Amino acid sequence: MSGVALIGFGAIGRALAIALTGDTAISMAGVLLRTGSDSRDQVPGGLPVVEDTAGLIALAPSVVIECAGHAAATLHVPDVLRAGIDVILASSGVLADPQAAAEFEDAARAGGARLILTPGAVGGLDVLAAARLGGLDRVVYTGVKPPAAWRGTPAESLVDLDRLTNAHEIFRGSARMAAATYPKNANVAASVALAGLGFEATEVRLVANPATTTNRHRIEASGRFGRFAIDLDNAPLPGNPKSSALTALAIERLVRTRFAAVVV
Ligand SMILES: NC(=O)C1=CN([C@@H]2O[C@H](COP(=O)(O)OP(=O)(O)OC[C@H]3O[C@@H](n4cnc5c(N)ncnc54)[C@H](OP(=O)(O)O)[C@@H]3O)[C@@H](O)[C@H]2O)C=CC1
Ligand SMILES: O=C([O-])CC(=O)C(=O)O
């Protein structure tokens, strides 16, 4: 099997296709889109488009990249894993649902495949995961985005996003609740939880701030290892203010790493 297949062809999928096309070591196998998808016109001619999981598996990719959202991940990822194909999962927040998490893990074991989480829009998950082994006391994740990034989310019923003049906290709670309430904005919170203290104990703050044009992420952690804090100030992707360009780059790096002789 060779090649990379995508589930979804939105802001992240398009950035990945541009980055990976033309690389002689990596081939694009195709894209899964739902029937009647608005994204279909964006797919370059010659790249196969399929509409169901069986079609995706029939493309025989070496790895599938999910970049479509929680519903698409739930629908397609378990069967892809059961077919023995590794999956890079962008929508990590889907794992906040214990039933989904168990199904994804069972499917990976059954298929002898790996479910790989991208660091996505953040860094420092390696530090967090290592620190966890020695014992973590506290992990706090804060996500700050411009008002436009919170459109189409429950934040709209909390605050008038068009008239916001000051930073406004739109969520404070567990990573589990953040991932479920903001499925297109809080995948990072889920990844931080999975690397560190888990979905209940990981504290999350989400903020709409009209003074920022970037997507800002801060992870603070303390424990027996000591303490660390990491701040990222991410450019958003053209086409989706919710998603950071770094997310596509982090996935691209994972793909390149799979085919590289030396891994850093
Ligand atoms: N881990 C992380 O750090 C991050 C994770 N993410 C995750 O990545 C996902 C994708 O981000 P982004 O590319 O910016 O989002 P976009 O909204 O730009 O694109 C989503 C793509 O997925 C397709 N899609 C949506 N639902 C389905 C479905 N049920 N079946 C098949 N295809 C579907 C859309 O097609 P259509 O035209 O049919 O709607 C579109 O092509 C986000 O939803 C989020 O879950 C995002 C940023 C950071
Ligand atoms: O891309 C980002 O900045 C973060 C994001 O959308 C998410 O975590 O779902």
mmCIF file of C-alpha atoms and ligand atoms in Angstrom:
data_model
loop_
_atom_site.group_PDB
_atom_site.id
_atom_site.type_symbol
_atom_site.label_atom_id
_atom_site.label_comp_id
_atom_site.label_asym_id
_atom_site.label_seq_id
_atom_site.Cartn_x
_atom_site.Cartn_y
_atom_site.Cartn_z
ATOM 1 C CA MET A 1 0.000 0.000 0.000
ATOM 2 C CA SER A 2 1.217 3.496 -0.701
ATOM 3 C CA GLY A 3 -0.089 6.990 -0.574
ATOM 4 C CA VAL A 4 -2.074 9.328 1.572
ATOM 5 C CA ALA A 5 -5.850 9.622 1.590
ATOM 6 C CA LEU A 6 -7.825 12.430 3.194
ATOM 7 C CA ILE A 7 -11.192 12.499 4.915
ATOM 8 C CA GLY A 8 -12.392 16.052 4.251
ATOM 9 C CA PHE A 9 -11.067 18.690 1.924
ATOM 10 C CA GLY A 10 -11.551 21.952 3.784
ATOM 11 C CA ALA A 11 -8.923 24.414 4.989
ATOM 12 C CA ILE A 12 -6.600 21.724 6.390
ATOM 13 C CA GLY A 13 -7.149 19.216 3.566
ATOM 14 C CA ARG A 14 -6.441 21.822 0.890
ATOM 15 C CA ALA A 15 -3.260 22.996 2.644
ATOM 16 C CA LEU A 16 -2.068 19.395 2.908
ATOM 17 C CA ALA A 17 -2.820 18.576 -0.720
ATOM 18 C CA ILE A 18 -0.837 21.616 -1.848
ATOM 19 C CA ALA A 19 2.064 20.740 0.447
ATOM 20 C CA LEU A 20 2.249 17.046 -0.450
ATOM 21 C CA THR A 21 1.486 17.122 -4.176
ATOM 22 C CA GLY A 22 4.631 16.886 -6.263
ATOM 23 C CA ASP A 23 6.668 15.187 -3.548
ATOM 24 C CA THR A 24 8.156 12.144 -5.237
ATOM 25 C CA ALA A 25 8.247 10.137 -1.991
ATOM 26 C CA ILE A 26 4.564 10.664 -1.197
ATOM 27 C CA SER A 27 1.518 10.127 -3.394
ATOM 28 C CA MET A 28 -2.026 11.336 -2.868
ATOM 29 C CA ALA A 29 -4.399 8.351 -3.081
ATOM 30 C CA GLY A 30 -7.706 10.229 -2.896
ATOM 31 C CA VAL A 31 -10.255 12.092 -0.799
ATOM 32 C CA LEU A 32 -13.416 11.018 0.998
ATOM 33 C CA LEU A 33 -16.236 13.576 0.854
ATOM 34 C CA ARG A 34 -19.887 13.208 1.732
ATOM 35 C CA THR A 35 -22.422 13.008 -1.079
ATOM 36 C CA GLY A 36 -23.203 16.472 -2.458
ATOM 37 C CA SER A 37 -20.280 18.050 -0.598
ATOM 38 C CA ASP A 38 -19.563 21.717 -1.282
ATOM 39 C CA SER A 39 -15.857 20.838 -1.110
ATOM 40 C CA ARG A 40 -15.925 18.673 -4.223
ATOM 41 C CA ASP A 41 -15.105 21.551 -6.571
ATOM 42 C CA GLN A 42 -11.925 22.212 -4.583
ATOM 43 C CA VAL A 43 -10.438 18.763 -5.236
ATOM 44 C CA PRO A 44 -7.827 18.866 -8.022
ATOM 45 C CA GLY A 45 -8.777 16.961 -11.179
ATOM 46 C CA GLY A 46 -7.266 13.508 -11.264
ATOM 47 C CA LEU A 47 -7.468 12.970 -7.500
ATOM 48 C CA PRO A 48 -10.091 10.251 -6.862
ATOM 49 C CA VAL A 49 -13.073 11.240 -4.706
ATOM 50 C CA VAL A 50 -14.965 8.535 -2.807
ATOM 51 C CA GLU A 51 -18.115 8.865 -0.735
ATOM 52 C CA ASP A 52 -18.002 5.976 1.712
ATOM 53 C CA THR A 53 -15.610 4.103 3.957
ATOM 54 C CA ALA A 54 -15.426 1.075 1.667
ATOM 55 C CA GLY A 55 -14.342 3.337 -1.198
ATOM 56 C CA LEU A 56 -11.703 4.930 1.016
ATOM 57 C CA ILE A 57 -10.289 1.549 2.051
ATOM 58 C CA ALA A 58 -10.330 0.405 -1.591
ATOM 59 C CA LEU A 59 -7.902 3.250 -2.413
ATOM 60 C CA ALA A 60 -5.411 1.178 -0.358
ATOM 61 C CA PRO A 61 -3.656 4.157 1.218
ATOM 62 C CA SER A 62 -0.715 3.732 3.536
ATOM 63 C CA VAL A 63 -2.245 6.297 5.860
ATOM 64 C CA VAL A 64 -5.549 8.139 6.121
ATOM 65 C CA ILE A 65 -5.668 11.701 7.415
ATOM 66 C CA GLU A 66 -8.925 12.671 9.073
ATOM 67 C CA CYS A 67 -9.495 16.441 8.746
ATOM 68 C CA ALA A 68 -13.272 16.635 8.541
ATOM 69 C CA GLY A 69 -14.710 16.885 12.053
ATOM 70 C CA HIS A 70 -16.105 14.715 14.834
ATOM 71 C CA ALA A 71 -19.059 13.279 12.901
ATOM 72 C CA ALA A 72 -16.908 12.174 9.976
ATOM 73 C CA ALA A 73 -14.300 10.721 12.331
ATOM 74 C CA THR A 74 -16.937 8.673 14.162
ATOM 75 C CA LEU A 75 -18.405 7.455 10.890
ATOM 76 C CA HIS A 76 -15.226 6.406 9.076
ATOM 77 C CA VAL A 77 -12.160 6.095 11.313
ATOM 78 C CA PRO A 78 -13.001 2.835 13.178
ATOM 79 C CA ASP A 79 -13.540 0.880 9.947
ATOM 80 C CA VAL A 80 -10.353 2.290 8.413
ATOM 81 C CA LEU A 81 -8.398 1.167 11.478
ATOM 82 C CA ARG A 82 -10.077 -2.259 11.437
ATOM 83 C CA ALA A 83 -8.908 -2.560 7.814
ATOM 84 C CA GLY A 84 -5.322 -2.246 9.089
ATOM 85 C CA ILE A 85 -4.731 1.299 7.846
ATOM 86 C CA ASP A 86 -3.139 3.881 10.170
ATOM 87 C CA VAL A 87 -5.114 7.068 10.746
ATOM 88 C CA ILE A 88 -3.811 10.534 11.619
ATOM 89 C CA LEU A 89 -6.651 12.133 13.559
ATOM 90 C CA ALA A 90 -7.098 15.919 13.562
ATOM 91 C CA SER A 91 -10.469 15.865 15.308
ATOM 92 C CA SER A 92 -9.050 14.553 18.583
ATOM 93 C CA GLY A 93 -11.997 16.006 20.506
ATOM 94 C CA VAL A 94 -14.078 13.050 19.334
ATOM 95 C CA LEU A 95 -12.156 10.984 21.917
ATOM 96 C CA ALA A 96 -13.764 13.000 24.736
ATOM 97 C CA ASP A 97 -16.695 10.612 24.320
ATOM 98 C CA PRO A 98 -15.610 7.498 26.270
ATOM 99 C CA GLN A 99 -17.629 5.209 23.995
ATOM 100 C CA ALA A 100 -15.975 6.642 20.871
ATOM 101 C CA ALA A 101 -12.540 6.440 22.502
ATOM 102 C CA ALA A 102 -13.067 2.765 23.350
ATOM 103 C CA GLU A 103 -14.345 2.004 19.842
ATOM 104 C CA PHE A 104 -11.397 3.735 18.156
ATOM 105 C CA GLU A 105 -8.889 1.903 20.367
ATOM 106 C CA ASP A 106 -10.581 -1.490 19.903
ATOM 107 C CA ALA A 107 -10.645 -0.934 16.136
ATOM 108 C CA ALA A 108 -6.934 -0.067 16.049
ATOM 109 C CA ARG A 109 -6.083 -3.204 18.037
ATOM 110 C CA ALA A 110 -8.327 -5.390 15.891
ATOM 111 C CA GLY A 111 -6.776 -4.084 12.681
ATOM 112 C CA GLY A 112 -3.200 -3.934 13.954
ATOM 113 C CA ALA A 113 -3.206 -0.282 12.931
ATOM 114 C CA ARG A 114 -2.283 2.882 14.789
ATOM 115 C CA LEU A 115 -4.441 5.861 15.633
ATOM 116 C CA ILE A 116 -2.025 8.794 15.562
ATOM 117 C CA LEU A 117 -2.920 12.111 17.125
ATOM 118 C CA THR A 118 -1.375 15.175 15.578
ATOM 119 C CA PRO A 119 -0.084 17.841 17.953
ATOM 120 C CA GLY A 120 -2.225 20.026 15.711
ATOM 121 C CA ALA A 121 -2.282 23.673 16.637
ATOM 122 C CA VAL A 122 -0.027 23.291 19.674
ATOM 123 C CA GLY A 123 3.348 22.025 20.805
ATOM 124 C CA GLY A 124 4.684 20.684 24.056
ATOM 125 C CA LEU A 125 2.568 17.517 24.120
ATOM 126 C CA ASP A 126 5.792 15.486 24.281
ATOM 127 C CA VAL A 127 6.805 17.359 27.433
ATOM 128 C CA LEU A 128 3.368 16.895 28.915
ATOM 129 C CA ALA A 129 3.265 13.169 28.168
ATOM 130 C CA ALA A 130 6.742 12.660 29.614
ATOM 131 C CA ALA A 131 5.928 14.750 32.687
ATOM 132 C CA ARG A 132 2.803 12.659 33.254
ATOM 133 C CA LEU A 133 4.980 9.598 33.805
ATOM 134 C CA GLY A 134 6.513 11.328 36.829
ATOM 135 C CA GLY A 135 3.213 12.728 38.094
ATOM 136 C CA LEU A 136 1.384 15.883 37.009
ATOM 137 C CA ASP A 137 -0.415 18.106 39.518
ATOM 138 C CA ARG A 138 -2.138 20.651 37.304
ATOM 139 C CA VAL A 139 -2.638 21.362 33.603
ATOM 140 C CA VAL A 140 -4.394 24.467 32.304
ATOM 141 C CA TYR A 141 -5.080 25.117 28.623
ATOM 142 C CA THR A 142 -6.217 28.561 27.442
ATOM 143 C CA GLY A 143 -7.373 29.167 23.870
ATOM 144 C CA VAL A 144 -7.887 32.733 22.655
ATOM 145 C CA LYS A 145 -9.277 33.448 19.184
ATOM 146 C CA PRO A 146 -10.793 36.414 17.362
ATOM 147 C CA PRO A 147 -14.606 36.699 17.407
ATOM 148 C CA ALA A 148 -14.885 35.353 13.828
ATOM 149 C CA ALA A 149 -13.441 32.039 14.974
ATOM 150 C CA TRP A 150 -16.359 31.561 17.391
ATOM 151 C CA ARG A 151 -19.112 32.068 14.784
ATOM 152 C CA GLY A 152 -21.435 29.106 14.479
ATOM 153 C CA THR A 153 -20.631 27.980 18.039
ATOM 154 C CA PRO A 154 -22.496 28.238 21.380
ATOM 155 C CA ALA A 155 -20.459 31.414 22.034
ATOM 156 C CA GLU A 156 -22.981 33.213 19.810
ATOM 157 C CA SER A 157 -25.647 32.804 22.464
ATOM 158 C CA LEU A 158 -23.322 34.121 25.193
ATOM 159 C CA VAL A 159 -22.050 37.285 23.584
ATOM 160 C CA ASP A 160 -22.626 39.473 20.519
ATOM 161 C CA LEU A 161 -19.511 38.522 18.588
ATOM 162 C CA ASP A 162 -19.938 41.384 16.110
ATOM 163 C CA ARG A 163 -19.969 44.016 18.858
ATOM 164 C CA LEU A 164 -17.366 42.609 21.214
ATOM 165 C CA THR A 165 -15.004 45.339 22.436
ATOM 166 C CA ASN A 166 -13.111 43.428 25.155
ATOM 167 C CA ALA A 167 -11.838 39.911 25.642
ATOM 168 C CA HIS A 168 -14.692 37.693 26.826
ATOM 169 C CA GLU A 169 -14.339 34.275 28.442
ATOM 170 C CA ILE A 170 -16.838 32.050 26.677
ATOM 171 C CA PHE A 171 -15.977 28.796 28.425
ATOM 172 C CA ARG A 172 -14.348 27.597 31.617
ATOM 173 C CA GLY A 173 -14.473 23.937 32.591
ATOM 174 C CA SER A 174 -13.105 20.483 31.891
ATOM 175 C CA ALA A 175 -11.441 19.452 28.655
ATOM 176 C CA ARG A 176 -14.233 16.923 28.192
ATOM 177 C CA MET A 177 -16.904 19.613 28.254
ATOM 178 C CA ALA A 178 -14.804 21.962 26.085
ATOM 179 C CA ALA A 179 -14.310 19.337 23.370
ATOM 180 C CA ALA A 180 -18.005 18.448 23.339
ATOM 181 C CA THR A 181 -19.225 22.071 23.364
ATOM 182 C CA TYR A 182 -16.713 23.475 20.857
ATOM 183 C CA PRO A 183 -15.960 20.539 18.516
ATOM 184 C CA LYS A 184 -14.327 22.732 15.857
ATOM 185 C CA ASN A 185 -12.280 24.856 18.269
ATOM 186 C CA ALA A 186 -11.269 22.707 21.226
ATOM 187 C CA ASN A 187 -9.561 19.675 19.700
ATOM 188 C CA VAL A 188 -6.392 21.101 21.167
ATOM 189 C CA ALA A 189 -7.952 20.913 24.639
ATOM 190 C CA ALA A 190 -8.635 17.214 24.003
ATOM 191 C CA SER A 191 -5.077 16.560 22.816
ATOM 192 C CA VAL A 192 -3.689 18.319 25.899
ATOM 193 C CA ALA A 193 -5.968 16.178 28.077
ATOM 194 C CA LEU A 194 -4.919 12.954 26.353
ATOM 195 C CA ALA A 195 -1.222 13.795 26.711
ATOM 196 C CA GLY A 196 -1.524 14.995 30.290
ATOM 197 C CA LEU A 197 -4.025 14.803 33.126
ATOM 198 C CA GLY A 198 -7.045 13.422 31.266
ATOM 199 C CA PHE A 199 -10.365 14.893 30.232
ATOM 200 C CA GLU A 200 -11.809 15.632 33.692
ATOM 201 C CA ALA A 201 -8.776 17.122 35.431
ATOM 202 C CA THR A 202 -7.486 19.249 32.552
ATOM 203 C CA GLU A 203 -8.725 22.810 33.075
ATOM 204 C CA VAL A 204 -9.774 24.766 29.991
ATOM 205 C CA ARG A 205 -10.513 28.437 29.333
ATOM 206 C CA LEU A 206 -11.729 29.629 25.938
ATOM 207 C CA VAL A 207 -11.770 33.332 25.133
ATOM 208 C CA ALA A 208 -13.091 35.487 22.283
ATOM 209 C CA ASN A 209 -10.860 38.523 21.914
ATOM 210 C CA PRO A 210 -11.449 41.260 19.315
ATOM 211 C CA ALA A 211 -7.905 42.534 19.893
ATOM 212 C CA THR A 212 -6.282 39.417 18.409
ATOM 213 C CA THR A 213 -6.002 38.426 14.765
ATOM 214 C CA THR A 214 -4.261 35.138 15.600
ATOM 215 C CA ASN A 215 -5.258 31.928 17.373
ATOM 216 C CA ARG A 216 -3.423 31.905 20.685
ATOM 217 C CA HIS A 217 -2.822 28.797 22.729
ATOM 218 C CA ARG A 218 -1.239 28.548 26.174
ATOM 219 C CA ILE A 219 -0.488 25.334 28.054
ATOM 220 C CA GLU A 220 0.670 25.549 31.681
ATOM 221 C CA ALA A 221 1.646 22.406 33.568
ATOM 222 C CA SER A 222 3.215 21.592 36.908
ATOM 223 C CA GLY A 223 4.140 18.396 38.684
ATOM 224 C CA ARG A 224 7.061 16.419 40.089
ATOM 225 C CA PHE A 225 9.056 17.172 36.924
ATOM 226 C CA GLY A 226 8.886 20.922 37.626
ATOM 227 C CA ARG A 227 6.775 23.296 35.582
ATOM 228 C CA PHE A 228 6.445 24.560 32.049
ATOM 229 C CA ALA A 229 4.384 26.972 30.015
ATOM 230 C CA ILE A 230 4.173 27.206 26.264
ATOM 231 C CA ASP A 231 2.572 29.993 24.260
ATOM 232 C CA LEU A 232 1.692 29.836 20.594
ATOM 233 C CA ASP A 233 0.438 32.689 18.493
ATOM 234 C CA ASN A 234 -0.835 30.969 15.364
ATOM 235 C CA ALA A 235 -1.740 32.384 11.985
ATOM 236 C CA PRO A 236 -5.181 31.085 10.959
ATOM 237 C CA LEU A 237 -5.601 29.095 7.761
ATOM 238 C CA PRO A 238 -7.060 30.885 4.759
ATOM 239 C CA GLY A 239 -10.603 29.576 4.471
ATOM 240 C CA ASN A 240 -11.213 28.820 8.142
ATOM 241 C CA PRO A 241 -10.477 31.297 10.953
ATOM 242 C CA LYS A 242 -11.095 28.533 13.514
ATOM 243 C CA SER A 243 -8.123 26.444 12.342
ATOM 244 C CA SER A 244 -4.453 27.344 12.703
ATOM 245 C CA ALA A 245 -2.056 26.935 9.781
ATOM 246 C CA LEU A 246 0.239 25.067 12.184
ATOM 247 C CA THR A 247 -2.299 22.214 12.325
ATOM 248 C CA ALA A 248 -1.797 21.436 8.637
ATOM 249 C CA LEU A 249 1.972 21.760 9.056
ATOM 250 C CA ALA A 250 1.958 19.397 12.051
ATOM 251 C CA ILE A 251 0.074 16.795 9.992
ATOM 252 C CA GLU A 252 2.409 17.321 7.033
ATOM 253 C CA ARG A 253 5.346 16.684 9.367
ATOM 254 C CA LEU A 254 3.773 13.433 10.606
ATOM 255 C CA VAL A 255 3.296 12.267 7.017
ATOM 256 C CA ARG A 256 6.847 13.176 6.010
ATOM 257 C CA THR A 257 8.175 11.429 9.122
ATOM 258 C CA ARG A 258 6.478 8.165 8.063
ATOM 259 C CA PHE A 259 8.457 8.138 4.827
ATOM 260 C CA ALA A 260 11.737 9.544 6.157
ATOM 261 C CA ALA A 261 14.909 7.581 6.883
ATOM 262 C CA VAL A 262 15.859 9.846 9.773
ATOM 263 C CA VAL A 263 13.227 11.020 12.217
ATOM 264 C CA VAL A 264 13.730 14.138 14.353
HETATM 265 N N1 LIG B 1 -6.104 18.952 16.503
HETATM 266 C C1 LIG B 1 -6.089 20.240 16.221
HETATM 267 O O1 LIG B 1 -5.242 20.999 16.707
HETATM 268 C C2 LIG B 1 -7.087 20.796 15.269
HETATM 269 C C3 LIG B 1 -8.110 20.018 14.773
HETATM 270 N N2 LIG B 1 -9.003 20.508 13.864
HETATM 271 C C4 LIG B 1 -10.042 19.590 13.366
HETATM 272 O O2 LIG B 1 -9.904 19.480 11.964
HETATM 273 C C5 LIG B 1 -11.183 19.574 11.351
HETATM 274 C C6 LIG B 1 -11.046 20.126 9.947
HETATM 275 O O3 LIG B 1 -10.571 21.453 10.005
HETATM 276 P P1 LIG B 1 -10.709 22.412 8.734
HETATM 277 O O4 LIG B 1 -10.110 21.776 7.551
HETATM 278 O O5 LIG B 1 -10.224 23.735 9.165
HETATM 279 O O6 LIG B 1 -12.304 22.457 8.584
HETATM 280 P P2 LIG B 1 -13.159 22.931 7.318
HETATM 281 O O7 LIG B 1 -14.511 23.227 7.853
HETATM 282 O O8 LIG B 1 -12.429 23.953 6.552
HETATM 283 O O9 LIG B 1 -13.233 21.610 6.416
HETATM 284 C C7 LIG B 1 -13.914 20.449 6.808
HETATM 285 C C8 LIG B 1 -13.940 19.481 5.648
HETATM 286 O O10 LIG B 1 -14.533 18.252 6.087
HETATM 287 C C9 LIG B 1 -15.662 17.964 5.267
HETATM 288 N N3 LIG B 1 -16.679 17.299 6.074
HETATM 289 C C10 LIG B 1 -17.405 17.809 7.069
HETATM 290 N N4 LIG B 1 -18.224 16.874 7.575
HETATM 291 C C11 LIG B 1 -18.010 15.743 6.864
HETATM 292 C C12 LIG B 1 -18.554 14.437 6.900
HETATM 293 N N5 LIG B 1 -19.513 14.104 7.784
HETATM 294 N N6 LIG B 1 -18.079 13.510 6.036
HETATM 295 C C13 LIG B 1 -17.111 13.836 5.140
HETATM 296 N N7 LIG B 1 -16.562 15.074 5.045
HETATM 297 C C14 LIG B 1 -17.010 16.012 5.906
HETATM 298 C C15 LIG B 1 -16.137 19.307 4.752
HETATM 299 O O11 LIG B 1 -16.867 19.117 3.557
HETATM 300 P P3 LIG B 1 -18.291 19.801 3.250
HETATM 301 O O12 LIG B 1 -17.980 20.817 2.195
HETATM 302 O O13 LIG B 1 -19.102 18.637 2.756
HETATM 303 O O14 LIG B 1 -18.814 20.402 4.520
HETATM 304 C C16 LIG B 1 -14.793 19.957 4.479
HETATM 305 O O15 LIG B 1 -14.250 19.479 3.269
HETATM 306 C C17 LIG B 1 -11.990 20.478 12.323
HETATM 307 O O16 LIG B 1 -13.375 20.241 12.213
HETATM 308 C C18 LIG B 1 -11.463 20.055 13.662
HETATM 309 O O17 LIG B 1 -12.236 18.949 14.118
HETATM 310 C C19 LIG B 1 -8.895 21.789 13.406
HETATM 311 C C20 LIG B 1 -7.904 22.611 13.858
HETATM 312 C C21 LIG B 1 -6.947 22.205 14.876
HETATM 313 O O1 LIG B 2 -6.496 25.365 15.040
HETATM 314 C C1 LIG B 2 -6.618 25.827 16.173
HETATM 315 O O2 LIG B 2 -6.114 26.921 16.515
HETATM 316 C C2 LIG B 2 -7.295 25.035 17.243
HETATM 317 C C3 LIG B 2 -8.548 24.388 16.866
HETATM 318 O O3 LIG B 2 -9.260 24.800 15.973
HETATM 319 C C4 LIG B 2 -8.966 23.206 17.627
HETATM 320 O O4 LIG B 2 -8.311 22.884 18.629
HETATM 321 O O5 LIG B 2 -9.953 22.565 17.251
#
